[in-house]
Coordinates of C-alpha atoms in Angstrom, one line a residue:
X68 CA -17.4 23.0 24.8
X69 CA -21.2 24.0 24.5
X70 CA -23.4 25.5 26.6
X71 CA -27.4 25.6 26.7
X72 CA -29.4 28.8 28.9
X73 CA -33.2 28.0 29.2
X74 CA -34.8 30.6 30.6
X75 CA -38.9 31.8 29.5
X76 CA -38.6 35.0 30.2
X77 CA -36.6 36.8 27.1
X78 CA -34.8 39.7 29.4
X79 CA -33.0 37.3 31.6
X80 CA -31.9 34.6 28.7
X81 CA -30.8 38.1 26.1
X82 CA -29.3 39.2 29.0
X83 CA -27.2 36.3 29.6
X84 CA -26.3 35.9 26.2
X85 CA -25.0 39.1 25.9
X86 CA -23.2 40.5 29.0
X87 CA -21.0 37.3 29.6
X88 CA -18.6 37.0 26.8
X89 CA -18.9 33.5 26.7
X90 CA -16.0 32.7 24.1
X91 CA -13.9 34.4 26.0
X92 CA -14.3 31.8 28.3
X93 CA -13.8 28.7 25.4
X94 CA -17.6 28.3 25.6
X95 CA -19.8 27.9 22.2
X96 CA -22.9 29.8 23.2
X97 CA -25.9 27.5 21.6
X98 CA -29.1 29.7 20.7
X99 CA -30.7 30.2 24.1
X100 CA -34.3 28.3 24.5
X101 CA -37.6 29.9 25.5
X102 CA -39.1 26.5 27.5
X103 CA -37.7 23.1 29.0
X104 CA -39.5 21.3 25.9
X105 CA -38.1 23.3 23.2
X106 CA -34.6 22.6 25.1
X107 CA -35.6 18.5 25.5
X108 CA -35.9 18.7 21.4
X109 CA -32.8 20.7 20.7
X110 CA -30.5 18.5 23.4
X111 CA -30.5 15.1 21.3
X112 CA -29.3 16.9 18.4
X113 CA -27.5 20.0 19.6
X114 CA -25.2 18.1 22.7
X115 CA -24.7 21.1 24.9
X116 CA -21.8 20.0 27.5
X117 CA -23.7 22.7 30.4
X118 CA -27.0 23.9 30.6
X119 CA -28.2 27.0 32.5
X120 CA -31.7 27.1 33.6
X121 CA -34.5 28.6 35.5
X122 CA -35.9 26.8 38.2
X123 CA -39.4 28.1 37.9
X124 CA -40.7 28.2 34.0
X125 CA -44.4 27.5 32.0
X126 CA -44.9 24.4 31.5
X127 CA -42.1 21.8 33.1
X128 CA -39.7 23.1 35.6
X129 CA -36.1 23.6 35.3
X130 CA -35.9 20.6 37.6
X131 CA -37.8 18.0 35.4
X132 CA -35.6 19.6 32.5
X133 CA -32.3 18.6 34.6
X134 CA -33.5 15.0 35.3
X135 CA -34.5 14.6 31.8
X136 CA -31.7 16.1 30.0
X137 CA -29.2 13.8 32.4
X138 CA -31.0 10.6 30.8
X139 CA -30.1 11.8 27.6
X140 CA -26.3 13.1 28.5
X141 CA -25.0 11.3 31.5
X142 CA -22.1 13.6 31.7
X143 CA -24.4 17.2 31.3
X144 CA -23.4 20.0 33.7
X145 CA -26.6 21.7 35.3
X146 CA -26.6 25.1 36.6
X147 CA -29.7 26.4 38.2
X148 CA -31.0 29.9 38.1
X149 CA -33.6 30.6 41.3
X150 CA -35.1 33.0 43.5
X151 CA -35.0 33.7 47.6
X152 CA -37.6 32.4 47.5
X153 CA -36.7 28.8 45.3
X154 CA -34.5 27.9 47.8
X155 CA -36.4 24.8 49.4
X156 CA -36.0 23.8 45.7
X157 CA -32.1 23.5 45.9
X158 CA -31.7 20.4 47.9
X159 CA -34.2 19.1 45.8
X160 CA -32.3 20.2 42.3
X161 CA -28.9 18.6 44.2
X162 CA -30.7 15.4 44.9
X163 CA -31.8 15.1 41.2
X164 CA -28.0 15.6 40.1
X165 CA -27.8 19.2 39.5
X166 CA -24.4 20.5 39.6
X167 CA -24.9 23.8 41.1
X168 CA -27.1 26.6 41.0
X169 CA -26.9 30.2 41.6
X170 CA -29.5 33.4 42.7
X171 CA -30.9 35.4 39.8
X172 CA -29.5 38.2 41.3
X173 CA -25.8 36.8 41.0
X174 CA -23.1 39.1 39.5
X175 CA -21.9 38.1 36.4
X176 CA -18.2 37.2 37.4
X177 CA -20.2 34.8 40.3
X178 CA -22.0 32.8 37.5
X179 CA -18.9 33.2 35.3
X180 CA -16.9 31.5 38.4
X181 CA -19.7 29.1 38.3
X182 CA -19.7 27.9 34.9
X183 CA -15.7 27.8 34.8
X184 CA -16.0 25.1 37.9
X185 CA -18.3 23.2 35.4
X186 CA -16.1 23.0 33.2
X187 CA -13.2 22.1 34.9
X188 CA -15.1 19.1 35.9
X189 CA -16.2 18.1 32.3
X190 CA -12.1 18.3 31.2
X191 CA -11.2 16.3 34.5
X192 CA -13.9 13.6 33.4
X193 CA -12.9 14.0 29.7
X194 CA -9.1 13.0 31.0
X195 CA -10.0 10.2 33.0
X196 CA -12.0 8.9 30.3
X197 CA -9.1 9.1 27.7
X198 CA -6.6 7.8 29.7
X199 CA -8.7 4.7 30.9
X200 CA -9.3 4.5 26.9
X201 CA -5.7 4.6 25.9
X202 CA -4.5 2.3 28.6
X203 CA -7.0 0.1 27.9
X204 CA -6.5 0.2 23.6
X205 CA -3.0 -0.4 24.5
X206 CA -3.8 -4.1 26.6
X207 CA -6.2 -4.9 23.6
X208 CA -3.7 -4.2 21.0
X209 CA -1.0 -6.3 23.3
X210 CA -3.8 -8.7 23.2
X211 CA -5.0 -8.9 20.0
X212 CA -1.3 -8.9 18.2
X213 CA -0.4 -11.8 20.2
X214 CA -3.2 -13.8 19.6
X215 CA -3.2 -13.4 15.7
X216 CA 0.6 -13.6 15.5
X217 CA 1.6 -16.4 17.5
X218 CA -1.6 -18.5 17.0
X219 CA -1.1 -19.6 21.0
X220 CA -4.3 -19.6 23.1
X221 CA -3.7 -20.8 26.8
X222 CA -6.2 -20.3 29.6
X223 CA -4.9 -17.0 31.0
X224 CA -5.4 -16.0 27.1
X225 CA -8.9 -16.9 27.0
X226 CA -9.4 -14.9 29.9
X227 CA -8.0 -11.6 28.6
X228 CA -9.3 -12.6 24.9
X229 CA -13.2 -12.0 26.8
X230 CA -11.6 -9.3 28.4
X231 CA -10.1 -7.0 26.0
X232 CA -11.6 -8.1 23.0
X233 CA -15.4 -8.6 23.7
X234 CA -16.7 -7.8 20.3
X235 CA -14.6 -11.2 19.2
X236 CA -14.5 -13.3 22.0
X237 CA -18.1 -12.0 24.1
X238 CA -20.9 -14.5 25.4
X239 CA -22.8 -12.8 22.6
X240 CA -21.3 -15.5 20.0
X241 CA -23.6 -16.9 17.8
X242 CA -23.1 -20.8 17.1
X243 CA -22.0 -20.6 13.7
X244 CA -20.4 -17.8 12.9
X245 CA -16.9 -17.2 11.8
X246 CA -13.7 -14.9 12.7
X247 CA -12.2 -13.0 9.8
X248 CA -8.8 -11.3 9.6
X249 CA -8.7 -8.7 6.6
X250 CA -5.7 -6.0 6.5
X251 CA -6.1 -2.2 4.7
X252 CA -4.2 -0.3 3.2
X253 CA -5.2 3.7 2.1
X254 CA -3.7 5.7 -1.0
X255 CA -5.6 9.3 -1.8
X256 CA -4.0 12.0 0.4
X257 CA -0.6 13.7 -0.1
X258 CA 2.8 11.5 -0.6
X259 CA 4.3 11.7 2.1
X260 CA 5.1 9.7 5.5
X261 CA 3.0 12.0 7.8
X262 CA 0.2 12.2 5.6
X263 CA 0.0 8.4 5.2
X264 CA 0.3 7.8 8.3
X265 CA -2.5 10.0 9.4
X266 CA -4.9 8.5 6.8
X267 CA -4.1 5.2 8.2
X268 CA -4.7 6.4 11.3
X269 CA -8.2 8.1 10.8
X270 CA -9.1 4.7 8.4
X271 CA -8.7 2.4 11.6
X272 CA -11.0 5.1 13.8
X273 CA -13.3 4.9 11.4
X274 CA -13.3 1.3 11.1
X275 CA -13.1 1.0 14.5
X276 CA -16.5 3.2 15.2
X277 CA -18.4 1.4 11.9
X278 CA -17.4 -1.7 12.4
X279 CA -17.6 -4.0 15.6
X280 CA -14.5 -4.9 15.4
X281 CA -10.7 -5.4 16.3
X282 CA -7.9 -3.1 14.8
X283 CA -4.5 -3.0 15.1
X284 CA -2.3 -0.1 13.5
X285 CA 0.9 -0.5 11.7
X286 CA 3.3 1.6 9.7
X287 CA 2.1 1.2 6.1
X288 CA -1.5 -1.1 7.2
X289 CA -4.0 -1.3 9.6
X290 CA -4.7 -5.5 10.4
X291 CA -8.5 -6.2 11.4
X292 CA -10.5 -8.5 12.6
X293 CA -14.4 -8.9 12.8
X294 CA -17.1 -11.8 13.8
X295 CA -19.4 -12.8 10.4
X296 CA -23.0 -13.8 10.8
X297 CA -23.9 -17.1 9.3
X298 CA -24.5 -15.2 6.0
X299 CA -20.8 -14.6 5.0
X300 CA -21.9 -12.9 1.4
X301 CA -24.4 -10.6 3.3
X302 CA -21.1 -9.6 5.6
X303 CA -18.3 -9.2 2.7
X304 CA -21.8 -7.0 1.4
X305 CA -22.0 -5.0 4.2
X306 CA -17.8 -4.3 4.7
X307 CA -17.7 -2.8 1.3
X308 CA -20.6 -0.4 2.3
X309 CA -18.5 0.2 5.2
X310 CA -15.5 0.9 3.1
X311 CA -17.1 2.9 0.6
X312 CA -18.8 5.3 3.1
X313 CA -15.0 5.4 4.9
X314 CA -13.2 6.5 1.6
X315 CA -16.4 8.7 0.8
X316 CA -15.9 10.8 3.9
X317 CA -12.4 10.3 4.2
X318 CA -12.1 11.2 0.4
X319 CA -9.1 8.3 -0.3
X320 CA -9.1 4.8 -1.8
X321 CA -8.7 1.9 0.2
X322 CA -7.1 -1.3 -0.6
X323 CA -8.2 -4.7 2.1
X324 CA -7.0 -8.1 1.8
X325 CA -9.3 -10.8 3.5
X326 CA -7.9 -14.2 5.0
X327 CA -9.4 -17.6 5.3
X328 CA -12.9 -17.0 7.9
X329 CA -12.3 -19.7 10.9
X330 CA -14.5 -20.7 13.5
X331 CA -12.5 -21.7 16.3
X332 CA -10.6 -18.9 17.9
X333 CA -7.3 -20.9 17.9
X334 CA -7.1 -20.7 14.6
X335 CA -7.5 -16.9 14.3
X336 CA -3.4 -16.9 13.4
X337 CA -4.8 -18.9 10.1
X338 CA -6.7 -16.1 8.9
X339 CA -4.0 -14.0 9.9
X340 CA -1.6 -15.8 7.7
X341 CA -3.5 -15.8 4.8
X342 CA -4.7 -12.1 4.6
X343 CA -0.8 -11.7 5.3
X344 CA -0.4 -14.0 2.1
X345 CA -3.1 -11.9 0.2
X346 CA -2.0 -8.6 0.9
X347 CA 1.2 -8.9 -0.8
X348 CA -0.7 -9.1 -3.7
X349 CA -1.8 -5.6 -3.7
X350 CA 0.5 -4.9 -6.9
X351 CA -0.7 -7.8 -8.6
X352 CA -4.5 -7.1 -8.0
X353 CA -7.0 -4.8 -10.1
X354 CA -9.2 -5.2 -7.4
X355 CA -9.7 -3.1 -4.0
X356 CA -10.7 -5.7 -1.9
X357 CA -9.7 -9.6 -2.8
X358 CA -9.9 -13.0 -1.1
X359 CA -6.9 -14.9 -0.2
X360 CA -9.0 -18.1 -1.9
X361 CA -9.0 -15.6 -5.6
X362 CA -5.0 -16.0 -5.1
X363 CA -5.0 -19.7 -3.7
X364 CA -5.7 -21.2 -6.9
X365 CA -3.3 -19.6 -9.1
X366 CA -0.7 -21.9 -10.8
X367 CA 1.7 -19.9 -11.7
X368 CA 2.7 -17.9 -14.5
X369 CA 5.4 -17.6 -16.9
X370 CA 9.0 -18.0 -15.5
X371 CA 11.5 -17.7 -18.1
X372 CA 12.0 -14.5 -20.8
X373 CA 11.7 -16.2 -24.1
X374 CA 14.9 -15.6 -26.8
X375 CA 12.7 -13.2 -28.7
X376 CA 11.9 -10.9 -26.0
X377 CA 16.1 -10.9 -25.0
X378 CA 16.7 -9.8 -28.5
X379 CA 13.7 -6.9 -28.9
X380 CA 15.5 -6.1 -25.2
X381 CA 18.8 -6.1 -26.4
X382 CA 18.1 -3.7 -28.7
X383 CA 17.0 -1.3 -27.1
X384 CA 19.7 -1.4 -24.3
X385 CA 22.0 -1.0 -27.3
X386 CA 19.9 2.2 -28.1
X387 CA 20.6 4.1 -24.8
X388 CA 16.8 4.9 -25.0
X389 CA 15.2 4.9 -21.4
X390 CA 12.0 6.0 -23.1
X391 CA 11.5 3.1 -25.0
X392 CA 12.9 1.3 -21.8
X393 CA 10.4 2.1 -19.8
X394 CA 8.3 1.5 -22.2
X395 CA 9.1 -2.1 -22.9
X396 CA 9.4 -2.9 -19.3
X397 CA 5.2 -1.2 -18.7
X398 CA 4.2 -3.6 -21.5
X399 CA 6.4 -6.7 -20.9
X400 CA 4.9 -6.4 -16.6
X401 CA 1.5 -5.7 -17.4
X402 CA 1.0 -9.1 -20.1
X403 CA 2.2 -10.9 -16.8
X404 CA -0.5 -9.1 -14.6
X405 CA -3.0 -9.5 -16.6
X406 CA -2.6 -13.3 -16.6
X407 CA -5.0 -14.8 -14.2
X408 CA -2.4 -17.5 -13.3
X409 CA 0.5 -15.5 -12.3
X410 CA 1.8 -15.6 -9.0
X411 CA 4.4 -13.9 -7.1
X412 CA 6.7 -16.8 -7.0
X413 CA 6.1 -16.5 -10.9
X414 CA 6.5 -13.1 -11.6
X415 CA 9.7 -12.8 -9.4
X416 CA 11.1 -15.9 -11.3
X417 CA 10.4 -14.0 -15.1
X418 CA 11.7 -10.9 -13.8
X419 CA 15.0 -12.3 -12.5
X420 CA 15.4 -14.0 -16.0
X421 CA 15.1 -10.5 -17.5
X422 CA 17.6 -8.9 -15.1
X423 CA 19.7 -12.3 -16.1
X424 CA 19.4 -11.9 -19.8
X425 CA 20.5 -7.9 -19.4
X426 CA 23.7 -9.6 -17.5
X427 CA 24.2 -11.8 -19.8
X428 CA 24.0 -8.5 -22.8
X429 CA 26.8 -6.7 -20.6
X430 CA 29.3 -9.2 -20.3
X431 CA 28.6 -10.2 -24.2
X432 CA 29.1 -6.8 -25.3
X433 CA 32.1 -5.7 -22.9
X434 CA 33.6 -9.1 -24.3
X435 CA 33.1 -7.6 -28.4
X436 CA 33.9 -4.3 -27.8
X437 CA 36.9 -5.1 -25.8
X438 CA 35.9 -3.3 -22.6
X439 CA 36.2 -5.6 -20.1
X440 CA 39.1 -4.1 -18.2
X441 CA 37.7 -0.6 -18.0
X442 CA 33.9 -1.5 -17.0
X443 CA 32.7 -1.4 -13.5
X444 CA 31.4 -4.4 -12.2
X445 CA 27.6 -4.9 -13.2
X446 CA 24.9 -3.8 -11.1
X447 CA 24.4 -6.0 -7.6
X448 CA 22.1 -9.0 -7.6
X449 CA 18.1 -8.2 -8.5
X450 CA 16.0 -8.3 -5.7
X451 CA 12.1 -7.7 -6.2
X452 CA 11.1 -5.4 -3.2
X453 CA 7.3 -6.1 -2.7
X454 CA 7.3 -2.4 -1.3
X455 CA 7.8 -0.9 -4.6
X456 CA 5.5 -2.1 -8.2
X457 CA 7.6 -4.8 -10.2
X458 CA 7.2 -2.1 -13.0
X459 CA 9.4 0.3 -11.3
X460 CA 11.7 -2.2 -9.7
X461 CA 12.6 -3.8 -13.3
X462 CA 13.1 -0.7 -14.7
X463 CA 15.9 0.6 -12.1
X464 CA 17.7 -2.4 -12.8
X465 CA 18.0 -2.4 -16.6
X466 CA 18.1 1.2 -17.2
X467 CA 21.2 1.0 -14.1
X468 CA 22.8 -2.0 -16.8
X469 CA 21.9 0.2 -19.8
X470 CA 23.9 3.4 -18.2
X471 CA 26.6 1.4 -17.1
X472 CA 27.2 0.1 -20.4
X473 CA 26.9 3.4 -22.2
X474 CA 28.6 5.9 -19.8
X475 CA 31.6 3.3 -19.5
X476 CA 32.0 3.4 -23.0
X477 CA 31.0 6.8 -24.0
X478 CA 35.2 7.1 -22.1
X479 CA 36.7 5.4 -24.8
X480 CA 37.5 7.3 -28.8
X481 CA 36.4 4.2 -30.6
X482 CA 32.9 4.5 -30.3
X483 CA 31.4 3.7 -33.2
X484 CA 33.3 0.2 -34.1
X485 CA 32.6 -0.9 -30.6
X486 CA 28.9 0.2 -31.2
X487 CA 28.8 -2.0 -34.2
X488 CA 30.2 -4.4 -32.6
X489 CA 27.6 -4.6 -30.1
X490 CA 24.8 -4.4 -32.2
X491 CA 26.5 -7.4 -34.2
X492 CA 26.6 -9.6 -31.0
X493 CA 23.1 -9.1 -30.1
X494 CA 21.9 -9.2 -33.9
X495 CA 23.6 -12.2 -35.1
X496 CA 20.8 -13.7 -36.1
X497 CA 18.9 -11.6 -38.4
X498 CA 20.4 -8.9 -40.5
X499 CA 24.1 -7.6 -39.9
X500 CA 24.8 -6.3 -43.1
X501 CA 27.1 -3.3 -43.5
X502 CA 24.1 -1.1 -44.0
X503 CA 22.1 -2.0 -41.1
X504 CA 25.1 -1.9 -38.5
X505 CA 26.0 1.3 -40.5
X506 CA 22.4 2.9 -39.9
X507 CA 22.4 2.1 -36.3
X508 CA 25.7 3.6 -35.1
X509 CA 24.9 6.6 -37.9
X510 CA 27.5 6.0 -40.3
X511 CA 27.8 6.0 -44.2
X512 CA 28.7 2.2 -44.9
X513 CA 31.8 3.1 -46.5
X514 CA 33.2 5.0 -43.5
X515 CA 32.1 2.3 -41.0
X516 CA 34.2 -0.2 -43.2
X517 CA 37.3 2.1 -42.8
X518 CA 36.7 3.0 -39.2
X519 CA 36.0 -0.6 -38.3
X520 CA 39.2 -2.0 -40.0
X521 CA 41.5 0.6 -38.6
X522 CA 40.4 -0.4 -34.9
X523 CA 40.1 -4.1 -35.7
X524 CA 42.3 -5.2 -37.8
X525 CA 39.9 -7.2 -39.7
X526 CA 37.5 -6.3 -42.1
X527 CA 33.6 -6.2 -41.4
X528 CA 32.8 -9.4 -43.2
X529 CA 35.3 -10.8 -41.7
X530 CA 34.4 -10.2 -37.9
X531 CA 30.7 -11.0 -38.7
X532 CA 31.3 -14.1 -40.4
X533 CA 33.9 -15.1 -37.0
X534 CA 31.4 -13.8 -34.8
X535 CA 28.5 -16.3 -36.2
X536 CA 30.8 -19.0 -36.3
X537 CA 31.2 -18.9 -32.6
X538 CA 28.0 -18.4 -31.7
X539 CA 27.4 -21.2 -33.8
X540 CA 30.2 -23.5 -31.7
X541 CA 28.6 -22.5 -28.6
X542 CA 25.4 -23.6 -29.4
X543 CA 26.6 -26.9 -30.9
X544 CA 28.4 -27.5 -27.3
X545 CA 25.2 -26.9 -25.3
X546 CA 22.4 -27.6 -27.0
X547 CA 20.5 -30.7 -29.1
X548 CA 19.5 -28.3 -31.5
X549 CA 19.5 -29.9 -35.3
X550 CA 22.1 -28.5 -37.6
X551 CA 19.8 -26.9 -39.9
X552 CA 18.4 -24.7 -36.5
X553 CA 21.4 -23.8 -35.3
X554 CA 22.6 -22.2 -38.8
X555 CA 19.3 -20.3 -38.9
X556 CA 19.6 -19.2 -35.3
X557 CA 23.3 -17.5 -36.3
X558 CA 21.6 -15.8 -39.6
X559 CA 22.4 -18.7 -42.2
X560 CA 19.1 -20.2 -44.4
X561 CA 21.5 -22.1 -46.5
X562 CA 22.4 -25.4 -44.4
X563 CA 25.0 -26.4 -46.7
X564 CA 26.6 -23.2 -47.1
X565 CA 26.6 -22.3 -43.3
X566 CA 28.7 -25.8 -42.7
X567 CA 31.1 -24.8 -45.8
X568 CA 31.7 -21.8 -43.6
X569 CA 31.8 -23.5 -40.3
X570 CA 34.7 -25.9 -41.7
X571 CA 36.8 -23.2 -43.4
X572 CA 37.0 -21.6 -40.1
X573 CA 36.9 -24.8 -37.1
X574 CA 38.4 -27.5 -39.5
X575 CA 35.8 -29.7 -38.6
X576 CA 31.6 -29.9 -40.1
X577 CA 29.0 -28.9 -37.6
X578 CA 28.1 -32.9 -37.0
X579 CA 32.5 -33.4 -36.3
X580 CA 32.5 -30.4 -34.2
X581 CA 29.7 -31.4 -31.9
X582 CA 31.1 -35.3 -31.5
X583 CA 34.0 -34.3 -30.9
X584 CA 32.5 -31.4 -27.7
X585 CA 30.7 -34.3 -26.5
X586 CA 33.5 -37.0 -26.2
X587 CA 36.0 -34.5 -25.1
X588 CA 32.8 -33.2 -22.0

């Protein structure tokens, strides 16, 4: 709390200043002034809460410096300073809405008593004021969440719409102009719950004092609604002014998602809905602020991960490498963010095929490495949690599958011919020679072939050439595919050989084995 003494005569204002320890009392003592004009220049700028002046000074009294300064702060203290002789000027200064005044000759604990009693008055208004505030922030907020939520608008609502929200719903509407609901978000201060919260919070008094306009705070948002002029592009100019003086002085980064603009207060809930809409593409967005018509449009993006980018997957689940996991996952997300089509319904479609394919490479491999009885069951059902980036969400989940896979069967003393035997079921179709498989599990080839047929029972060749043939089988069952794909598909180039070798081992050619599937399905 600040306080002003304006006194021409430099004894009585030093004195002042210096016998009463004013900080003492929780008063910031501004630099005494020698004249009421030199005060009237200094109060705009300076705001004292109390002012302590002389009566009788050059120039204008202290009494046309009291009526003045009051114009310019309603809720200024004045304390007068007068003589025996001033006295017929008290009723006068009491009339004009001085507070109090007091004899030159006062002790200083009597003008310390004084200014205390000022005080205590300012504090008392200051109270009344901030309760009337919070109680009536707390019947707009009850207000303004209805309206946008519900999208009901009755007559008693109407009522307390002109009410509590005036800057929306005043007589100052201009024919024309439209009601927008855009919701913020903040990043930039420390990560953590208090400190979010408290950016949030300063972000919506800031917008609030900026910006004519309607706020409501939530946990991890602030929702906001404001009345556009007729130029809309001139607005959406001026709010990103707005927002980059807020994250200037706030020294963060903020993130606003804008609904559809309305006319007609009733449909205030539509804008609502559609910034809601908008705002949950914050993780798909490059931008800081976006329109809920920039995501509108979108088609789609891809929904299913292709059989190329299962195997490049496979393989590195096989590795045990979350480095390169993470890795593939940063890559394999940001192709789909970058697409200009994608949409979340698209993206949470591709990502649940990738969590589906790394399901489908744990149940293959605990079937070829015989594990099946000692594996936990498989990590629960994907979800994509909005809350989180799809980056980090996709990542728990495989790496979760990968660990599974290799801790389970890190348990067992048969590691490396189950290892092969993995890489063989995801590698079926492209080389699974004896020195390949032997590189990856970090064998000599010779040793693998002795390791493998000890814990077998059947040679290398042997179990690759079985393996292909029912891969082969189960693709003939399912799918249209021509003979001459399917061999490629299971690592043969050679049509004719790959059906010598089918019929060796089913009986039957690829063309018998498929008619037969389909008459016995």
């Amino acid at each position: 709390m600040k306080i002003m003494i304006v006194d021409d005569e430099v004894i009585i204002r030093t004195g002042l200043a210096k016998v009463i320890k004013w900080d003492e009392l929780g008063m910031e003592l501004l630099e005494p002034a020698s004249s009421a004009e030199e005060a009237l220049e200094r109060i705009p700028l300076e705001r004292p809460n109390v002012l302590l002046t002389d009566i009788r000074m050059t120039g204008k009294t202290g009494l046309q410096l009291a009526e003045e300064a009051i114009q310019i702060i309603p809720d200024l203290e004045v304390i007068v300073l007068s003589g025996y002789d001033d006295f017929a000027y008290t009723q006068q200064a009491i009339r004009q809405g001085v507070s109090d005044y007091l004899l030159k000759t006062s002790r200083p604990e009597e003008i310390i008593k004084t200014v205390l009693k000022a005080r205590q008055r300012i504090e008392d208004k200051w109270a009344a004021h901030s309760q009337d505030h919070y109680k009536n922030k707390e019947a707009r907020n009850r207000t303004f969440e209805r309206w946008i939520r519900s999208g009901e608008a009755g007559p008693i609502d109407r009522h307390l719409l002109h009410t509590y929200l005036p800057g929306l719903f005043g007589e100052s509407d201009t024919p024309g102009s439209e009601l927008q609901v855009f919701i913020v978000t903040a990043e930039g201060w420390e990560d953590s719950p208090s400190s979010a919260s408290l950016l949030l919070f300063a972000v919506d008094n800031m917008l609030q004092d900026l910006l004519n306009c309607e706020s409501l705070l939530e946990k991890k948002r602030v929702i906001a609604a404001i009345r556009l002029g007729n130029g809309s592009d001139n607005g959406m100019q001026h709010l990103r002014f707005i927002f980059q003086k807020i994250e200037r002085l706030l020294k963060c980064k903020l993130y606003a998602a804008f609904g559809t603009p309305v006319q007609q207060p009733e449909h205030m809930h539509e804008s609502y809905t559609t910034a809601s809409d908008a705002f949950n593409y914050k993780t798909l967005i490059n931008e800081s602020i976006w329109l809920y018509e920039d995501i509108v449009k979108r088609k789609g993006g891809k929904t299913v991960c292709t059989h190329e980018e299962e195997l490049e997957l496979s393989s590195i689940l096989l590795e045990d490498d979350s480095v390169a996991l993470k890795g593939w996952v940063q890559r394999f997300i940001q192709v789909q963010l970058e697409d200009p089509q994608v949409t979340l319904e698209s993206l949470e479609a591709l990502v649940h095929s990738v969590a589906i394919s790394a399901h489908r490479w744990l149940e293959r491999v605990k079937t070829a490495t015989g594990r099946e009885s000692t594996m936990e069951e498989s990590p629960k059902h994907f979800q994509l949690k909005l809350s989180v980036t799809p980056k980090d969400t996709l990542f728990q989940y495989l790496n979760s599958v990968m660990k599974l896979y290799h801790n389970r069967l890190g348990e067992g003393q048969a590691t490396h011919a189950q290892k092969a035997m993995a890489y063989i079921e995801e590698h079926l179709g492209s080389d699974v020679g004896l020195q390949q498989v032997a590189r990856h599990v970090h064998l000599h080839p010779n040793h693998l072939s002795e390791v493998f047929k000890k814990e077998t029972g059947i040679t290398f060749g042997d179990y690759v050439t079985r393996q292909k043939i029912q891969r082969a089988m189960e693709i003939l069952t399912i799918s249209p595919a021509k003979i001459s794909e399917v061999a490629a598909r299971v690592g043969y180039e050679d049509v004719k050989y790959f059906s010598q070798i089918f019929k060796k081992y089913t009986g039957k050619t690829p063309s018998e084995f498929r008619e037969t599937a389909v008459n016995n399905g």
